[in-house]
Coordinates of C-alpha atoms in Angstrom, one line a residue:
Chain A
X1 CA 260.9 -84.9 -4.0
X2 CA 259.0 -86.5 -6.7
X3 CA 255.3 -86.8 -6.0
X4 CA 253.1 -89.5 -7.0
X5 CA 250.2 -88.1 -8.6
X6 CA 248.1 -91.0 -8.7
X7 CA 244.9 -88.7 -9.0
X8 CA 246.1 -88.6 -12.9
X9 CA 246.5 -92.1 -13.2
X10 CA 242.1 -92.7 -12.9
X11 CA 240.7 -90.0 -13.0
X12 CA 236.8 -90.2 -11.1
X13 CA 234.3 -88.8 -12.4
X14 CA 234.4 -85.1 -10.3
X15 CA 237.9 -85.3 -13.1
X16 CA 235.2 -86.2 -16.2
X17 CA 232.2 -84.0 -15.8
X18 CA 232.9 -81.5 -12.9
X19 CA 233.6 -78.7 -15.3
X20 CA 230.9 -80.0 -17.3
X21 CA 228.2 -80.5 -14.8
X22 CA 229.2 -77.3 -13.1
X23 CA 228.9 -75.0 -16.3
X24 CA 225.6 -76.6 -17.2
X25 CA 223.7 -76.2 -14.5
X26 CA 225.0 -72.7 -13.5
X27 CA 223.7 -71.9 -16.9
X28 CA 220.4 -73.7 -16.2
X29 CA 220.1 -71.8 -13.1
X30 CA 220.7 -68.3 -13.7
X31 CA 218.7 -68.6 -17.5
X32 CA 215.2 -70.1 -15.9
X33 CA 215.7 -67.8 -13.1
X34 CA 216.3 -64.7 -15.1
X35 CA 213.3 -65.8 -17.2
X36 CA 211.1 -66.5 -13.8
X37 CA 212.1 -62.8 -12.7
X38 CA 211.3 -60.8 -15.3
X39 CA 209.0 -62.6 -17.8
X40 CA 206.0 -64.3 -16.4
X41 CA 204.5 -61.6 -14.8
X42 CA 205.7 -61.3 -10.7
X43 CA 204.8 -58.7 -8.8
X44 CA 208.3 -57.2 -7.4
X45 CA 207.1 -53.9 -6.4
X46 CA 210.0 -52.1 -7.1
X47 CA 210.5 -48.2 -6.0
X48 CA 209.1 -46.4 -9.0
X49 CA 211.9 -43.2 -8.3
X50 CA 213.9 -43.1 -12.0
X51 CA 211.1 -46.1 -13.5
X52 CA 207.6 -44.9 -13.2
X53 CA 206.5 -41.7 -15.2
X54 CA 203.8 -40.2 -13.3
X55 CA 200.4 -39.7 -15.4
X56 CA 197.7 -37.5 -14.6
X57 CA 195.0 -38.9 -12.5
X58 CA 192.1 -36.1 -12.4
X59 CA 189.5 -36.8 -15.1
Chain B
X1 CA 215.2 -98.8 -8.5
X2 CA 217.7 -101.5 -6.8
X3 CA 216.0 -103.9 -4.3
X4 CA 217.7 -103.8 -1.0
X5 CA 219.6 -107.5 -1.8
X6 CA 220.6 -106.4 -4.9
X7 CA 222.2 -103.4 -3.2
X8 CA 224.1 -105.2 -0.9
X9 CA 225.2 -107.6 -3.6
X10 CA 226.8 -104.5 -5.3
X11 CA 228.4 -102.8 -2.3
X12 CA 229.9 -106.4 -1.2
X13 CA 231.2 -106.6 -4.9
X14 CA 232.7 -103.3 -5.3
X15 CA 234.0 -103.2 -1.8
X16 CA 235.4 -107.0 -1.7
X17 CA 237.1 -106.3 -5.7
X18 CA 239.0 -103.2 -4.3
X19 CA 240.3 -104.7 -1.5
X20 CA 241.4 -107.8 -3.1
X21 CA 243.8 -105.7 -5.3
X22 CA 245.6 -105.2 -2.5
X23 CA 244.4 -108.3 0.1
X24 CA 243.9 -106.3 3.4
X25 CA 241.4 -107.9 5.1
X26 CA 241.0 -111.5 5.4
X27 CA 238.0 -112.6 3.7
X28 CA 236.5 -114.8 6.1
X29 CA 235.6 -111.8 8.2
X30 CA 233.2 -111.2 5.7
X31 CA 232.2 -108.1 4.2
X32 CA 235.0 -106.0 6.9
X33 CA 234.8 -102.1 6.4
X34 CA 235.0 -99.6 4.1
X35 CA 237.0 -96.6 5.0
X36 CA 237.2 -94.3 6.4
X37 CA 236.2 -97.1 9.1
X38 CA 239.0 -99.6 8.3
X39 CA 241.7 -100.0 10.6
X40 CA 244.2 -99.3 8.1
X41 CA 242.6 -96.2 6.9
X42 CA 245.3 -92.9 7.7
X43 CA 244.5 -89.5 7.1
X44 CA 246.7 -86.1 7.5
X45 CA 245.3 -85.9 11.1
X46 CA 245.3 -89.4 12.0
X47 CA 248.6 -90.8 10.4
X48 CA 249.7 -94.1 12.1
X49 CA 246.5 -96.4 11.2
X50 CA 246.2 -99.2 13.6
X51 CA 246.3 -102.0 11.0
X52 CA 249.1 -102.5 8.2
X53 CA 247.4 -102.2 5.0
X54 CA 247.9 -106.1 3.4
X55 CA 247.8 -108.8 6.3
X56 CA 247.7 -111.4 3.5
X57 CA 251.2 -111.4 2.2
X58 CA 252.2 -113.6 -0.8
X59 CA 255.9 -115.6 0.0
X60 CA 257.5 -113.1 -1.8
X61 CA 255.9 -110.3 -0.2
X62 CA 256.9 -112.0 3.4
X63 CA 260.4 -113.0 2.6
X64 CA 260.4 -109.0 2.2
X65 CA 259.2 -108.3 5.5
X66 CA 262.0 -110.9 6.8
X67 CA 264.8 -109.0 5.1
X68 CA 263.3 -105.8 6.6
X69 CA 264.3 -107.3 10.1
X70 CA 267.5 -107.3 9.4
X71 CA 269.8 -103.9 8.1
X72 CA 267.5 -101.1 6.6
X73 CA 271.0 -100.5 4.5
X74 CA 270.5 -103.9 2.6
X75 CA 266.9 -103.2 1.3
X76 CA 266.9 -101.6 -2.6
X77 CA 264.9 -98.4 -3.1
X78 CA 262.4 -100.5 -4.8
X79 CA 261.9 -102.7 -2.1
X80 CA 261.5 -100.3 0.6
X81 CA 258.6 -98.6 -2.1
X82 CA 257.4 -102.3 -1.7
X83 CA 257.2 -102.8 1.9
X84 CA 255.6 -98.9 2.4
X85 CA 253.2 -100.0 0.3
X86 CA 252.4 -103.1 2.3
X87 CA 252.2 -100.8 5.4
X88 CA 250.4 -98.2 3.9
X89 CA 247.3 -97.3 1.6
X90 CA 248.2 -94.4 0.5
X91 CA 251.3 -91.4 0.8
X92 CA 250.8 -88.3 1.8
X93 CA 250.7 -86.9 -1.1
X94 CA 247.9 -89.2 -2.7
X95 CA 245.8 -89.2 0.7
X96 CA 246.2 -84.5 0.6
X97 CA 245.4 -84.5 -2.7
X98 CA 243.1 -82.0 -4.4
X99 CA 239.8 -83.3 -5.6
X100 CA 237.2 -81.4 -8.0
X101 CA 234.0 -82.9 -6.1
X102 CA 233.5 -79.0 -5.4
X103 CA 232.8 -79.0 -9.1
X104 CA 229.9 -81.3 -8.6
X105 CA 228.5 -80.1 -5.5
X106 CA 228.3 -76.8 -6.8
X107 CA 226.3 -78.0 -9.8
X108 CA 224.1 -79.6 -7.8
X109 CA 223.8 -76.6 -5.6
X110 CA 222.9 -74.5 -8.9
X111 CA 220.6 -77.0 -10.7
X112 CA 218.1 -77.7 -7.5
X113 CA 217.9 -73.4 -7.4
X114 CA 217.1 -73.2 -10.7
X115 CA 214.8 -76.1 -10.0
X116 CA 213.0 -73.9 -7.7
X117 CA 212.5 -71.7 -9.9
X118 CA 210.4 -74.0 -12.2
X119 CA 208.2 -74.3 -8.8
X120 CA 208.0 -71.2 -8.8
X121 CA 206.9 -70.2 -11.8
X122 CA 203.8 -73.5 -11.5
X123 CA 202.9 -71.3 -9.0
X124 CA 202.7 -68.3 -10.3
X125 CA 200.2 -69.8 -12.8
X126 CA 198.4 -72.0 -11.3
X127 CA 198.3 -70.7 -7.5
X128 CA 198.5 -66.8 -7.3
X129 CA 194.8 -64.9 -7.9
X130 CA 194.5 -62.2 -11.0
X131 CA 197.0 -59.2 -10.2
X132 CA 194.9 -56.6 -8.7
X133 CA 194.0 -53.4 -10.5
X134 CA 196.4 -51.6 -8.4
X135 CA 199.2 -52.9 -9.6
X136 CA 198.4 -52.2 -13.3
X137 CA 201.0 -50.0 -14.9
X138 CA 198.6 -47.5 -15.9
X139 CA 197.2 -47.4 -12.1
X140 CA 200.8 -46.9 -10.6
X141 CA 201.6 -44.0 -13.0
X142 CA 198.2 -42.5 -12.0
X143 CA 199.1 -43.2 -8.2
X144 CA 203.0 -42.0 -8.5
X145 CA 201.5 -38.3 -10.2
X146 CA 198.8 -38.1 -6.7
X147 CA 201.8 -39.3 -4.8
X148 CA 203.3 -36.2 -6.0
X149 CA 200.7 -34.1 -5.8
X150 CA 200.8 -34.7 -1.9
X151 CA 204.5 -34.7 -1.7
X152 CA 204.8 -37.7 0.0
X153 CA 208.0 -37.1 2.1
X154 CA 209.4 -34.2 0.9
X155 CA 212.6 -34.3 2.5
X156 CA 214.4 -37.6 1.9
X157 CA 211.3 -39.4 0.9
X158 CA 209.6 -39.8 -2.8
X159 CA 208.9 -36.5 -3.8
X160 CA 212.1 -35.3 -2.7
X161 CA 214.1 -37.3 -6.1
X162 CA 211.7 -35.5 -8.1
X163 CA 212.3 -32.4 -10.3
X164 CA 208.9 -30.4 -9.7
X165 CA 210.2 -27.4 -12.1
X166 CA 211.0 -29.9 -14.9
X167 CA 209.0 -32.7 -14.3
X168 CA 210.9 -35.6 -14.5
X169 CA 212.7 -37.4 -11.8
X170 CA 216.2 -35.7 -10.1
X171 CA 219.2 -37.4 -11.8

């Protein structure tokens, strides 16, 4: 049976920009958070096991 | 922004222009509804609509509905694509269809996250005190070695991942 795909015939604007709109701001998102994570400075205190080398702490 | 007349002004418009196209509702009702609140408005669950979809029928389009009185075996294909679209908004297969709105939603999702982020970081300057002295590198490396010194859970714990014969931490 043929179907009427009318959705081709005006396509709205999820058609336009979705892919657009979804790339873009998936970018945004994981770039300014991986830049709010690691760069300005949080404190995340993370386990220092395999990170940290110790240092000696007697003067 | 759009004052509240000027709002109304433009739903009226858009809404009214639509409907027009295909002359549903009679326009001395006024501004009717919008579905999914129209009485003509069918969906996959709710598939008989109360209303036919144009009430206003042109003489052509109601000699149509005379023929269809009479035998269903006299009316062309085209015709009977005619008069279901009379009755009808949509098919089924326009009214199922897929949309990408998820596309959108998802962006939006994505962008006010990564919007909080940018809050996040004002605070982080303006908001949160100097970091401590604790939490200097230098300080942790001295604190991790005293750690060890005390073997700080020596069983499952810190000092049990490190290597006390090579000094460095158990691969």
């Amino acid at each position: 049976m043929a179907r009427l795909s009318h959705q081709k015939c005006t396509p709205d604007f999820h058609d336009k920009y979705g892919n657009a709109v979804l790339a873009g701001r998936t970018t945004f998102c994981i770039a300014v958070w991986t830049y709010v994570a690691t760069q300005i400075g949080i404190e995340w205190t993370l386990s220092p096991v395999g990170r940290v080398i110790p240092k000696e702490w007697r003067d | 922004m759009l004052s509240r007349a000027a709002w109304i002004l433009m739903l009226r418009k858009g809404g009214r222009g639509r409907r027009e196209m295909h002359s549903p509702e009679a326009p001395a009702r006024g501004e009717g509804k919008m579905p999914p609140y129209a009485n003509w408005y069918a969906q996959r669950s709710y598939p008989m609509p109360e209303e036919p979809f144009c009430t206003e029928l042109s003489a052509e389009q109601q000699a149509l509905k005379e023929k269809e009185k009479g035998s269903w075996t006299q009316l062309s294909h085209a015709e009977k694509v005619a008069l279901y679209r009379l009755q009808y908004h949509q098919t089924f297969a326009e009214m199922n269809r897929r949309s990408n709105e998820w596309k959108t939603v998802m962006g939006c999702v994505f962008f006010f996250c990564g919007f909080t982020a940018l809050l996040i970081w004002w605070q982080r300057v303006y908001v949160y005190p100097p970091k401590p002295i604790t939490l200097t590198d230098e300080w942790k490396a001295q604190q991790l070695q005293r750690m060890l010194d005390m073997k700080v859970n020596p069983v499952h714990g810190l000092a049990s991942h490190w290597d006390y014969e090579k000094k460095e931490w158990k691969k």
